[in-house]
Short mmCIF file of C-alpha atoms in Angstrom, two decimals:
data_model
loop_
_atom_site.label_atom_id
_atom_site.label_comp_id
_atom_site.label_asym_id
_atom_site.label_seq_id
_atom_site.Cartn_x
_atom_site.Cartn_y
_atom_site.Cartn_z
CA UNK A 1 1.37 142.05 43.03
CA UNK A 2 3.93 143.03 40.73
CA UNK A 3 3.72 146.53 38.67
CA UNK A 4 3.59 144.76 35.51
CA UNK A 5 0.38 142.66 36.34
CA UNK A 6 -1.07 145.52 37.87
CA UNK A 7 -0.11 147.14 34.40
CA UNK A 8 -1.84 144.28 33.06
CA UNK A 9 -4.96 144.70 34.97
CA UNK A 10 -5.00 148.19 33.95
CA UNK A 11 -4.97 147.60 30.12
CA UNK A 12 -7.56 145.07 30.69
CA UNK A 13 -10.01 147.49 32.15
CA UNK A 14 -9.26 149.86 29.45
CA UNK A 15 -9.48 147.94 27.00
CA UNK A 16 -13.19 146.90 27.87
CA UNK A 17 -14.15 149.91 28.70
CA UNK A 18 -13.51 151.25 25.02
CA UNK A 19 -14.95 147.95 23.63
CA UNK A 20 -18.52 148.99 25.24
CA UNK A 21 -18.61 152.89 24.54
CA UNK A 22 -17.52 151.53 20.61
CA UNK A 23 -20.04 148.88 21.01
CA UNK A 24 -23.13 151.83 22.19
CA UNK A 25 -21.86 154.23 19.20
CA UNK A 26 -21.96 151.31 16.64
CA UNK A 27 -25.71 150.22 18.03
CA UNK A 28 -26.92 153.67 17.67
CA UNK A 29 -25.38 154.57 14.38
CA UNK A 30 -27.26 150.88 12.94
CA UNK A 31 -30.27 152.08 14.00
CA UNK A 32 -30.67 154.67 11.76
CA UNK A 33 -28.88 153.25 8.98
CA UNK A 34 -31.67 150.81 8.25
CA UNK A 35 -34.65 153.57 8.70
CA UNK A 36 -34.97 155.57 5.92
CA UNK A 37 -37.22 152.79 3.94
CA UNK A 38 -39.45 153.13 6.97
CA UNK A 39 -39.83 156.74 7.04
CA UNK A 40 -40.41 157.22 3.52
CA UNK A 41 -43.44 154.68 3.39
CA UNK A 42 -44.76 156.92 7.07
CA UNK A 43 -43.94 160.75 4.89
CA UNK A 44 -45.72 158.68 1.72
CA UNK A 45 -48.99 157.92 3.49
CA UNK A 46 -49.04 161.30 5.72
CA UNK A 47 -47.71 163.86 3.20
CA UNK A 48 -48.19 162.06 -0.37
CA UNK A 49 -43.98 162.82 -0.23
CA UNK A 50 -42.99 160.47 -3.72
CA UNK A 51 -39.88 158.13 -3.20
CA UNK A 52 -37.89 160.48 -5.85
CA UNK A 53 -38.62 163.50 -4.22
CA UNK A 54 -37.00 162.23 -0.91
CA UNK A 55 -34.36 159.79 -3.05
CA UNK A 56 -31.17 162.78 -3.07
CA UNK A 57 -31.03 162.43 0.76
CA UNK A 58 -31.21 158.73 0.60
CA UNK A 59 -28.65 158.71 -1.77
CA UNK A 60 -26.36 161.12 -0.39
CA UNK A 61 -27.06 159.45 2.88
CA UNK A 62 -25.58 155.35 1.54
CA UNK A 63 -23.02 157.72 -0.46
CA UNK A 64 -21.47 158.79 2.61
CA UNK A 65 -22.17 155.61 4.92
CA UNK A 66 -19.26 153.97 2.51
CA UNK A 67 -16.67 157.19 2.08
CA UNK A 68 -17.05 158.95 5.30
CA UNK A 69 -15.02 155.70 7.47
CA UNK A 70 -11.40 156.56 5.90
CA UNK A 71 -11.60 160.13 6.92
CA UNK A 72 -13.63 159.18 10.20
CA UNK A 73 -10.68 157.11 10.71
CA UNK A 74 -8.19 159.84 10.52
CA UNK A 75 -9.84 162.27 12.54
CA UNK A 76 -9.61 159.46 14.90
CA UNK A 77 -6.18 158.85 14.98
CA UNK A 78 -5.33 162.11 14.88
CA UNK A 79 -7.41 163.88 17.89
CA UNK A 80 -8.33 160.76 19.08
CA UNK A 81 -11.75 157.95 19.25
CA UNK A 82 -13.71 159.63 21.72
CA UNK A 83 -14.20 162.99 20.12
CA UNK A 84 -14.66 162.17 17.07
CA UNK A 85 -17.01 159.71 18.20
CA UNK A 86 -19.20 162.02 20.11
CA UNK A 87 -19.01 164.65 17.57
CA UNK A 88 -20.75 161.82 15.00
CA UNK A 89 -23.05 161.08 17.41
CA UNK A 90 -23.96 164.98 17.92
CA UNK A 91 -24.41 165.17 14.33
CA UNK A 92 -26.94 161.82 14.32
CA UNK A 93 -28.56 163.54 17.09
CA UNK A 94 -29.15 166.78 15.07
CA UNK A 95 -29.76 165.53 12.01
CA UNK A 96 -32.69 163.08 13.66
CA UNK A 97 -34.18 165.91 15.43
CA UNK A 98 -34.38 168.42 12.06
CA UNK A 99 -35.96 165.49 10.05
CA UNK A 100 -39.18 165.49 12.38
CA UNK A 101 -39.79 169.19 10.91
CA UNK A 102 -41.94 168.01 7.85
CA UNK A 103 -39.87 169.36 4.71
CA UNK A 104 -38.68 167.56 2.05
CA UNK A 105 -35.93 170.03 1.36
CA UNK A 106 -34.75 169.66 5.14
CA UNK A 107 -35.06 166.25 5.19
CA UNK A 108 -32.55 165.99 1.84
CA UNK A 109 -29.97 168.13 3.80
CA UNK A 110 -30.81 166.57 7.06
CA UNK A 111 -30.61 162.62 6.37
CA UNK A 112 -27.99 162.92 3.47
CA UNK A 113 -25.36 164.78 4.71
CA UNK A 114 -25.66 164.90 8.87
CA UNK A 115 -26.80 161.53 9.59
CA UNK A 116 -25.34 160.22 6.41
CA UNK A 117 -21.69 161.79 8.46
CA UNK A 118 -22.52 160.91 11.85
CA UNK A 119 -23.96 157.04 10.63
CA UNK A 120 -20.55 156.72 8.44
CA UNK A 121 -18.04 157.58 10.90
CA UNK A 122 -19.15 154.96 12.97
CA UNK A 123 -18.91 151.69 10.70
CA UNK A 124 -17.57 148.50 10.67
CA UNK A 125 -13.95 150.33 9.92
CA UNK A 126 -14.25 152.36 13.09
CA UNK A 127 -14.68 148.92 14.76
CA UNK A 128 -11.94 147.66 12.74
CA UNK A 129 -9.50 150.46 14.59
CA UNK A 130 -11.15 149.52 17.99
CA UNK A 131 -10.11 146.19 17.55
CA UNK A 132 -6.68 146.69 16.71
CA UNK A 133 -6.28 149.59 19.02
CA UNK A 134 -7.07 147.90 22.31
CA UNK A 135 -6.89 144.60 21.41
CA UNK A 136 -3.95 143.21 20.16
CA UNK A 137 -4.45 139.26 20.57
CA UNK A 138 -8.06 138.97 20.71
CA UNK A 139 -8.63 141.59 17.30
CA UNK A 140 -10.91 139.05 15.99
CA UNK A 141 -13.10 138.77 18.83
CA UNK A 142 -13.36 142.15 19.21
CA UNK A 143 -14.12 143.01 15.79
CA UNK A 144 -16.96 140.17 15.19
CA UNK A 145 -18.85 141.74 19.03
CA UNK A 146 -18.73 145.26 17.66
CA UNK A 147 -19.80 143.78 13.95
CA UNK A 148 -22.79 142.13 15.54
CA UNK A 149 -23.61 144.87 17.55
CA UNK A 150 -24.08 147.04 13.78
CA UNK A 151 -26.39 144.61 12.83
CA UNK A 152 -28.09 144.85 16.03
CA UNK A 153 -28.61 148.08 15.60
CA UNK A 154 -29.50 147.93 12.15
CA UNK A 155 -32.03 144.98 12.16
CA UNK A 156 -33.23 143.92 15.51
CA UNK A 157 -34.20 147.53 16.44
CA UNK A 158 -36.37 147.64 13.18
CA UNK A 159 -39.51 146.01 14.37
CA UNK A 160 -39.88 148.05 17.23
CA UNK A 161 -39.15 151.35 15.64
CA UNK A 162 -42.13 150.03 12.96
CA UNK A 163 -43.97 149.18 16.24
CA UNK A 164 -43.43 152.82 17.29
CA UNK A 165 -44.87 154.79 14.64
CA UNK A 166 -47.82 152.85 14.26
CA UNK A 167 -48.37 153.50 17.77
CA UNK A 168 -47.17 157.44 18.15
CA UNK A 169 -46.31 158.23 14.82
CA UNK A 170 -43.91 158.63 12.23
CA UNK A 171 -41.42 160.95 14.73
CA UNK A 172 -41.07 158.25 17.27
CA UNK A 173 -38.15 156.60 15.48
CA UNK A 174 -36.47 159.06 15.38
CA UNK A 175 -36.62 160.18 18.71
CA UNK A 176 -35.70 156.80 19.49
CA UNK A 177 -32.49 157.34 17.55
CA UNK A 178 -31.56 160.44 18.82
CA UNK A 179 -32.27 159.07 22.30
CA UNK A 180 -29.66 155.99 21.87
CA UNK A 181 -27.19 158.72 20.46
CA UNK A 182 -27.06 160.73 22.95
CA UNK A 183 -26.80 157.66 25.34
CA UNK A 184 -24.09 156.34 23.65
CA UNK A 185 -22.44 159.98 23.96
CA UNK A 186 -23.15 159.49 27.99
CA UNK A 187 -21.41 155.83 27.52
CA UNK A 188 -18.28 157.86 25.31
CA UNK A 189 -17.59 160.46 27.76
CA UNK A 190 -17.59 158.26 31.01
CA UNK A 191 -16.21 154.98 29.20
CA UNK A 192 -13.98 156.04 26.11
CA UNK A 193 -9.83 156.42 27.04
CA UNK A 194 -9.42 160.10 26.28
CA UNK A 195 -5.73 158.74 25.15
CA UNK A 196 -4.65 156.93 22.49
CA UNK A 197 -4.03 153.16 23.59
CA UNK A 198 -2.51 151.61 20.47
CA UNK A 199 -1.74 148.06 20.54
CA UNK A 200 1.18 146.85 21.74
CA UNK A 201 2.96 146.59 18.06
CA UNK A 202 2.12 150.35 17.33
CA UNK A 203 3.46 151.88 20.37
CA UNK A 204 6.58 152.30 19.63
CA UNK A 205 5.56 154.33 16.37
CA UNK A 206 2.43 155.70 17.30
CA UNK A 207 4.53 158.60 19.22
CA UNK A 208 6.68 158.97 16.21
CA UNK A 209 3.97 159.56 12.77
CA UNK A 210 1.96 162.89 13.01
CA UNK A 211 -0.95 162.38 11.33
CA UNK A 212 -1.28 164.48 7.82
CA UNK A 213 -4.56 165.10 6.16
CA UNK A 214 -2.70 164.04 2.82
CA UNK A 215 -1.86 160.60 4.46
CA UNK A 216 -5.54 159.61 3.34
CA UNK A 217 -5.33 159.80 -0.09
CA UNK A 218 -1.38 158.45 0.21
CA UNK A 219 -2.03 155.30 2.25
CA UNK A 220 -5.09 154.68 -0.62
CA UNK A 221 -2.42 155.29 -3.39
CA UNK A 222 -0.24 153.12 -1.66
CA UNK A 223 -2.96 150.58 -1.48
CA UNK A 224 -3.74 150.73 -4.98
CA UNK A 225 -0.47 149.36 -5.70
CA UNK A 226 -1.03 146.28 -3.83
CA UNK A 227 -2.87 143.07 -5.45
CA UNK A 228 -4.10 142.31 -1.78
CA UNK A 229 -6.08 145.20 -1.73
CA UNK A 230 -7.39 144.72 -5.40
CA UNK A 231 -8.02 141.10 -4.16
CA UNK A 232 -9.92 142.38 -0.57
CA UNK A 233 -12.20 144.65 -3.23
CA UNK A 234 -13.63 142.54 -4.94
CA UNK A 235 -14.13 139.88 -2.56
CA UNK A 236 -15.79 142.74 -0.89
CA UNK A 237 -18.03 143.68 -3.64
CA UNK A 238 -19.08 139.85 -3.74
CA UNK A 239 -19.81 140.00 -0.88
CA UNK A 240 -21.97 142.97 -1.33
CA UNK A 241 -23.48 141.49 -4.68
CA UNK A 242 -24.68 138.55 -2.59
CA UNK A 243 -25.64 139.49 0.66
CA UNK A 244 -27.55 143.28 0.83
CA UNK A 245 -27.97 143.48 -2.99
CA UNK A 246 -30.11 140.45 -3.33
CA UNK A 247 -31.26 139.56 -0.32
CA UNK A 248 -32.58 143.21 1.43
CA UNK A 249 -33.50 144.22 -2.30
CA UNK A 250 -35.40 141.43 -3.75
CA UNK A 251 -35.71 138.27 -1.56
CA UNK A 252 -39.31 139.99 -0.15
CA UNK A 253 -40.76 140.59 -4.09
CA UNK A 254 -39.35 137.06 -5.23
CA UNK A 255 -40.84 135.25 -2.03
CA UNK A 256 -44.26 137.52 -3.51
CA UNK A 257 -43.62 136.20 -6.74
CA UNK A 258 -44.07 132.63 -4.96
CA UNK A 259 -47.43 133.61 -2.83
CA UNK A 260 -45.66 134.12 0.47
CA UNK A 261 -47.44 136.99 2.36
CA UNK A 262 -45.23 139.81 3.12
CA UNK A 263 -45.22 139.54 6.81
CA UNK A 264 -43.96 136.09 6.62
CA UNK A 265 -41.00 137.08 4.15
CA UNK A 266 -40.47 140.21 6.81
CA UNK A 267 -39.78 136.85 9.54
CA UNK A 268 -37.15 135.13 7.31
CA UNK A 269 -35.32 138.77 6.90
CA UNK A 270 -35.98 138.99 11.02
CA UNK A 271 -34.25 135.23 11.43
CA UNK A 272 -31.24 136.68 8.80
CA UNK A 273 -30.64 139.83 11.14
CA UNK A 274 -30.80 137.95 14.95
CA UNK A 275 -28.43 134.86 13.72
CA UNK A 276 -25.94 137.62 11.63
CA UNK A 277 -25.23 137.82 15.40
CA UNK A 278 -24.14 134.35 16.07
CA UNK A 279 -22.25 134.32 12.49
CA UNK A 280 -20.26 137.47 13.50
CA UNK A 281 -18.88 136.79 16.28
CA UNK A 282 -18.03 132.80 15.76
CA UNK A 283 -16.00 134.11 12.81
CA UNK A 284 -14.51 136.63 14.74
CA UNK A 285 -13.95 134.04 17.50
CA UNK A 286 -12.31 132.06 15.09
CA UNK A 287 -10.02 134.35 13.30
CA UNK A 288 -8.07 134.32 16.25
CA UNK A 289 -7.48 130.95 16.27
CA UNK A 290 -7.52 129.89 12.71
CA UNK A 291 -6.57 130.70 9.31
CA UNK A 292 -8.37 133.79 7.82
CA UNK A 293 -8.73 132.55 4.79
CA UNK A 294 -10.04 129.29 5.71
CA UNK A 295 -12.74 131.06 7.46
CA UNK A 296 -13.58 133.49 4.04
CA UNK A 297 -13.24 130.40 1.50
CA UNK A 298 -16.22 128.02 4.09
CA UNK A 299 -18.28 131.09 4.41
CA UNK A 300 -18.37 132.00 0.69
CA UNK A 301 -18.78 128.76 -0.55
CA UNK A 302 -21.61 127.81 2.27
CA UNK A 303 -23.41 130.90 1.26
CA UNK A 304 -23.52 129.95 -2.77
CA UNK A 305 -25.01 126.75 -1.57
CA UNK A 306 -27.57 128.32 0.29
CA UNK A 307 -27.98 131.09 -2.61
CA UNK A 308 -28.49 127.50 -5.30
CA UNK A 309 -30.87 126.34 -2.61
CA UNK A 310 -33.28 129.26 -2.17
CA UNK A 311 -35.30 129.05 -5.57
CA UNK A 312 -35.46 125.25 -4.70
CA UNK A 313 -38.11 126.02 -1.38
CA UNK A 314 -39.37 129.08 -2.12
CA UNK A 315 -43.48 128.86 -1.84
CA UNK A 316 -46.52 130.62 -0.29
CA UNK A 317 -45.63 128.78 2.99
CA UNK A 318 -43.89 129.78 6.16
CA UNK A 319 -42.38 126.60 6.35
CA UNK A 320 -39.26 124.73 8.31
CA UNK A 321 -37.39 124.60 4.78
CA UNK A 322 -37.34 128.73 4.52
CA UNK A 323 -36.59 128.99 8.34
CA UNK A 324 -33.83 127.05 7.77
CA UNK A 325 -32.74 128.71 5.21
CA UNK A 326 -32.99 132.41 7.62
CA UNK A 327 -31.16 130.83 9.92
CA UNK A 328 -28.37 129.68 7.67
CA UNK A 329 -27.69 132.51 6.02
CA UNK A 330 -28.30 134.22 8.79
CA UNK A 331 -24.71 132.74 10.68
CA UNK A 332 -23.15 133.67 6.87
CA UNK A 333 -24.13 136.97 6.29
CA UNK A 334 -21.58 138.90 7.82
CA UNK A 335 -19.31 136.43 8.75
CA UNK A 336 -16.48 137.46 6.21
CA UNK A 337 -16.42 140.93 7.81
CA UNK A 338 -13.72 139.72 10.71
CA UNK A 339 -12.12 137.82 8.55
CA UNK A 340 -11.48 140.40 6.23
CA UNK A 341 -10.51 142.86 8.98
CA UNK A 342 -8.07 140.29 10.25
CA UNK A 343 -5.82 140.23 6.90
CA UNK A 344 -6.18 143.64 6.47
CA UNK A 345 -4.45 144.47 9.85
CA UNK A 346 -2.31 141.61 8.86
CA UNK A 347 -0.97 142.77 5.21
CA UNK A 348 -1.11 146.72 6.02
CA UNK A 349 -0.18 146.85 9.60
CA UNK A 350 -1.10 150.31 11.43
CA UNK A 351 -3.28 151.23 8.43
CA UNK A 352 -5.58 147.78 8.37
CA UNK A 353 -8.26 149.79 9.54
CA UNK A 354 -8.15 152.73 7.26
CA UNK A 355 -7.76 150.84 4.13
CA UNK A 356 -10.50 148.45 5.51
CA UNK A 357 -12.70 151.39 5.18
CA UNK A 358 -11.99 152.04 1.66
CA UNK A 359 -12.90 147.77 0.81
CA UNK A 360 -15.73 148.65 2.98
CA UNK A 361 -16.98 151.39 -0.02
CA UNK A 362 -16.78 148.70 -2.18
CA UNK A 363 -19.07 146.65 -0.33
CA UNK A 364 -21.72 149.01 -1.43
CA UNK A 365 -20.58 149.37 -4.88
CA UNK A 366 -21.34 145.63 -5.32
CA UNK A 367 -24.54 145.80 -3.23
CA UNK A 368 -25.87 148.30 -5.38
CA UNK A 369 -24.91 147.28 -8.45
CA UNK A 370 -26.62 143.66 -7.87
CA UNK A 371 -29.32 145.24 -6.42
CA UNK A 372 -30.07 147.06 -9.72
CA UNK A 373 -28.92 144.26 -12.09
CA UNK A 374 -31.72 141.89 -9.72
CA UNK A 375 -34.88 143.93 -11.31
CA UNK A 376 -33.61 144.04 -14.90
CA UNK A 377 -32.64 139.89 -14.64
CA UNK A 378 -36.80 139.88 -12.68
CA UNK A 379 -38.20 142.49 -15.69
CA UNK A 380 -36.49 140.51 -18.54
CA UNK A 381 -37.22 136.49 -17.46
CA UNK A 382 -40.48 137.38 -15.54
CA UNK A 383 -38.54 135.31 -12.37
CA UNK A 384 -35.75 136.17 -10.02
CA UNK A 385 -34.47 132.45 -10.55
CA UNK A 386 -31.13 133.43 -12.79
CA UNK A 387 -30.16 135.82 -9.87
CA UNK A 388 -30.11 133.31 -7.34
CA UNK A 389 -27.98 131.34 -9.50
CA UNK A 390 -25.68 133.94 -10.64
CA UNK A 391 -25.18 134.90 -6.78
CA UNK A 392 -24.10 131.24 -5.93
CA UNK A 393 -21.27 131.49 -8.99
CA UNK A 394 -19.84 134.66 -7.92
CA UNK A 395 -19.53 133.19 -3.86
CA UNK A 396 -18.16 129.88 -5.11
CA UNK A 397 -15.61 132.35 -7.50
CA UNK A 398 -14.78 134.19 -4.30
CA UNK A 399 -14.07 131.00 -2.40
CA UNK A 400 -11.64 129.91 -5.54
CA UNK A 401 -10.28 133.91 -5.13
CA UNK A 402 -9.58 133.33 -1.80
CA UNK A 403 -7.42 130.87 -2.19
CA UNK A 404 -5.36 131.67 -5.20
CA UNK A 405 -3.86 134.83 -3.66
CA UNK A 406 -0.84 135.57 -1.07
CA UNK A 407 -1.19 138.00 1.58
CA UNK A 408 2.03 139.11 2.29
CA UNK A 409 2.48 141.53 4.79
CA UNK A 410 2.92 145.18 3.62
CA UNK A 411 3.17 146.89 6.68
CA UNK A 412 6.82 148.26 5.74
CA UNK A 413 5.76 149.55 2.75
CA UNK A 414 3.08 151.57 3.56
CA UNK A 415 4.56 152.97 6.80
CA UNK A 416 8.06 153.85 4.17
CA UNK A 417 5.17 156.04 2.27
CA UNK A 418 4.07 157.55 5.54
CA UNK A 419 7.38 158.58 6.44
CA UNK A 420 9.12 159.98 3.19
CA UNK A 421 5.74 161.27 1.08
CA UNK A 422 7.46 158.57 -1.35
CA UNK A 423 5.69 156.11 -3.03
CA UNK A 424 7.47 152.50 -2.75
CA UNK A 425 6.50 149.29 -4.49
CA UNK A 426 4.86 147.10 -1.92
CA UNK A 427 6.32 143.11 -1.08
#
């Protein structure tokens, strides 16, 4: 066998290897991400804890799920994956273990700003930089597994941390966290390169750029001057708008509104979170062999028609229509995240995965803000019908958006800022 299969072989192995200690890290970040509504409804009932006293490290906690990836990101590039990954995991670990001392105070500091660190550094960005890293003709594939695997984490672990505290109490979840962290820092330290393993198109600069703190804030200048990026945003807060801001918010108190119990609304969220899996990683499957944007523009519009549909077969019954409907948006959900990550490795080169994490803020910005704009549209016309409709017009706008721009690469550009502090005007 010649040295350069054997070389091959080798980068094979590695490359693997780092997809499944990402993949662990990813799974056990998700699985707090999604717990916080649980524990305040277990500190409500046990304590008589309000929602507002406990709402600061909630906040703090989403706050820095959507600003901690560029940094995270940094860190990684700079003293490489592994340690910064186990260090976030450390700090999930700590942070899990200090909320089970009942005290709202603790549990503010605790949640927001450890977990809220440790659960950020470990986003869809940091699988963006996976993907690119150790994968450098299969990116897509890569980054729709390690997707999925968030949404594992975030939504198929769910039930059976609910399961858990009914049975042993409100701390078993988040022992059960803890526990997959420190796994997952078992799964780092044996699996994780120690090295960095850049892609075969960043090798020959990876030795040559020293990583700056400053760089941050200059590659998101840099960005800033780029339409692309402007364009990624707000197909990003769209995507937000019509995916956690509606649907995780207020599809359970509109399916109410309608007479369906809340277990059975619970189910249709359940079929939304297994087939997210399926979604993911088709599209990421896909981005490797098709056009990006062909991928974004289906999925948007697909999703509006689905969004026009809901109001349509909403009722007090757990019926085929509404299981389709799970299952449909389900594959959609997250299906625009490879595709994203794909033309942002594409237009910014080296930094795709950074500035990804900076779109991926946005995501939440739109989430949020839909999320909040959904009770005043239910408080004002007594119905969450005009919300659902508004949600399908902003996906089929996206589509349209998608289309109607050019994604030139920038790589130059940005790298030109890297190396001269300069600022440039990108292609």
């Amino acid at each position: 066998m010649e040295r350069s299969d054997l070389q091959t072989g080798e980068d094979r192995h590695e490359s693997w290897r780092a997809l499944i200690a990402a993949l662990s890290s990813i799974v056990a970040a998700g699985s707090c991400a999604t717990l916080a509504g649980l524990l305040l409804t277990q500190f409500s009932s046990q304590f008589g804890w309000t929602t507002s006293a406990l709402s600061a490290g909630v906040a703090i906690n989403m706050l820095l799920y959507g600003l901690t990836a560029p940094f995270a990101i940094h860190a990684m590039e700079k003293y490489g994956i592994r340690r910064v990954s186990i260090t976030a995991l450390a700090l999930i670990i700590a942070g899990s273990l200090l909320c089970m001392i009942p005290n709202q105070i603790l549990f503010n500091v605790s949640w927001g700003l450890l977990v809220g660190l440790g659960v950020g550094s470990l986003t869809m960005a940091y699988g963006a930089l996976v993907a690119r890293m150790w994968f450098d003709k299969h990116q897509g594939t890569a980054a729709g597994i390690l997707t999925a695997s968030a949404v594992v984490g975030q939504f198929a672990l769910l039930p059976l941390w609910a399961r858990l505290s009914e049975i042993h109490g409100w701390r078993a979840p988040l022992i059960g966290c803890a526990v997959l962290a420190a796994v997952a820092i078992v799964v780092n330290y044996r699996l994780m390169p120690a090295n960095r393993a850049f892609a075969t198109e960043s090798r020959a600069s990876a030795g040559t750029v020293q990583k700056r703190f400053v760089d941050i804030l200059t590659v998101l200048l840099s960005a800033f001057k780029s339409r692309v990026f402007w364009v990624l945003v707000l197909l990003f807060v769209i995507c937000g708008a019509t995916t956690n801001g509606i649907l995780w918010s207020h599809f359970t108190p509109a399916a109410h509104d309608h007479g369906m119990p809340v277990t059975a609304a619970s189910s249709v969220l359940f079929l939304v979170g297994i087939f997210n899996i399926l979604g993911t990683v088709s599209s990421g499957w896909l981005c490797d062999r098709i056009s990006p944007r062909l991928i974004l523009a289906v999925v948007f519009v697909a999703r509006g028609c689905t969004l026009f549909w809901l109001p349509l077969i909403l009722s007090s019954e757990f019926d085929p229509p509404i299981v389709a409907f799970g299952v449909l948006f389900g594959i959609l959900d997250v299906a625009t995240v490879p595709p994203v990550i794909a033309l942002c490795n594409r237009v910014f080169g080296r930094e795709g995965p950074a500035i990804f994490g900076w779109i991926n803020a946005f995501h939440q910005v739109g989430a949020g803000s839909m999320a909040a704009f959904g009770g005043v549209i239910r408080s004002t016309w007594g119905s969450y019908y005009l919300m659902w409709q508004l949600a399908g017009m902003l996906c089929v706008f996206a589509a349209v958006l998608v289309y109607t721009s050019r994604y030139k690469e920038q790589q130059r550009a940005v790298e030109e800022v890297l190396d001269t502090g300069t600022s440039v005007k990108p292609h």
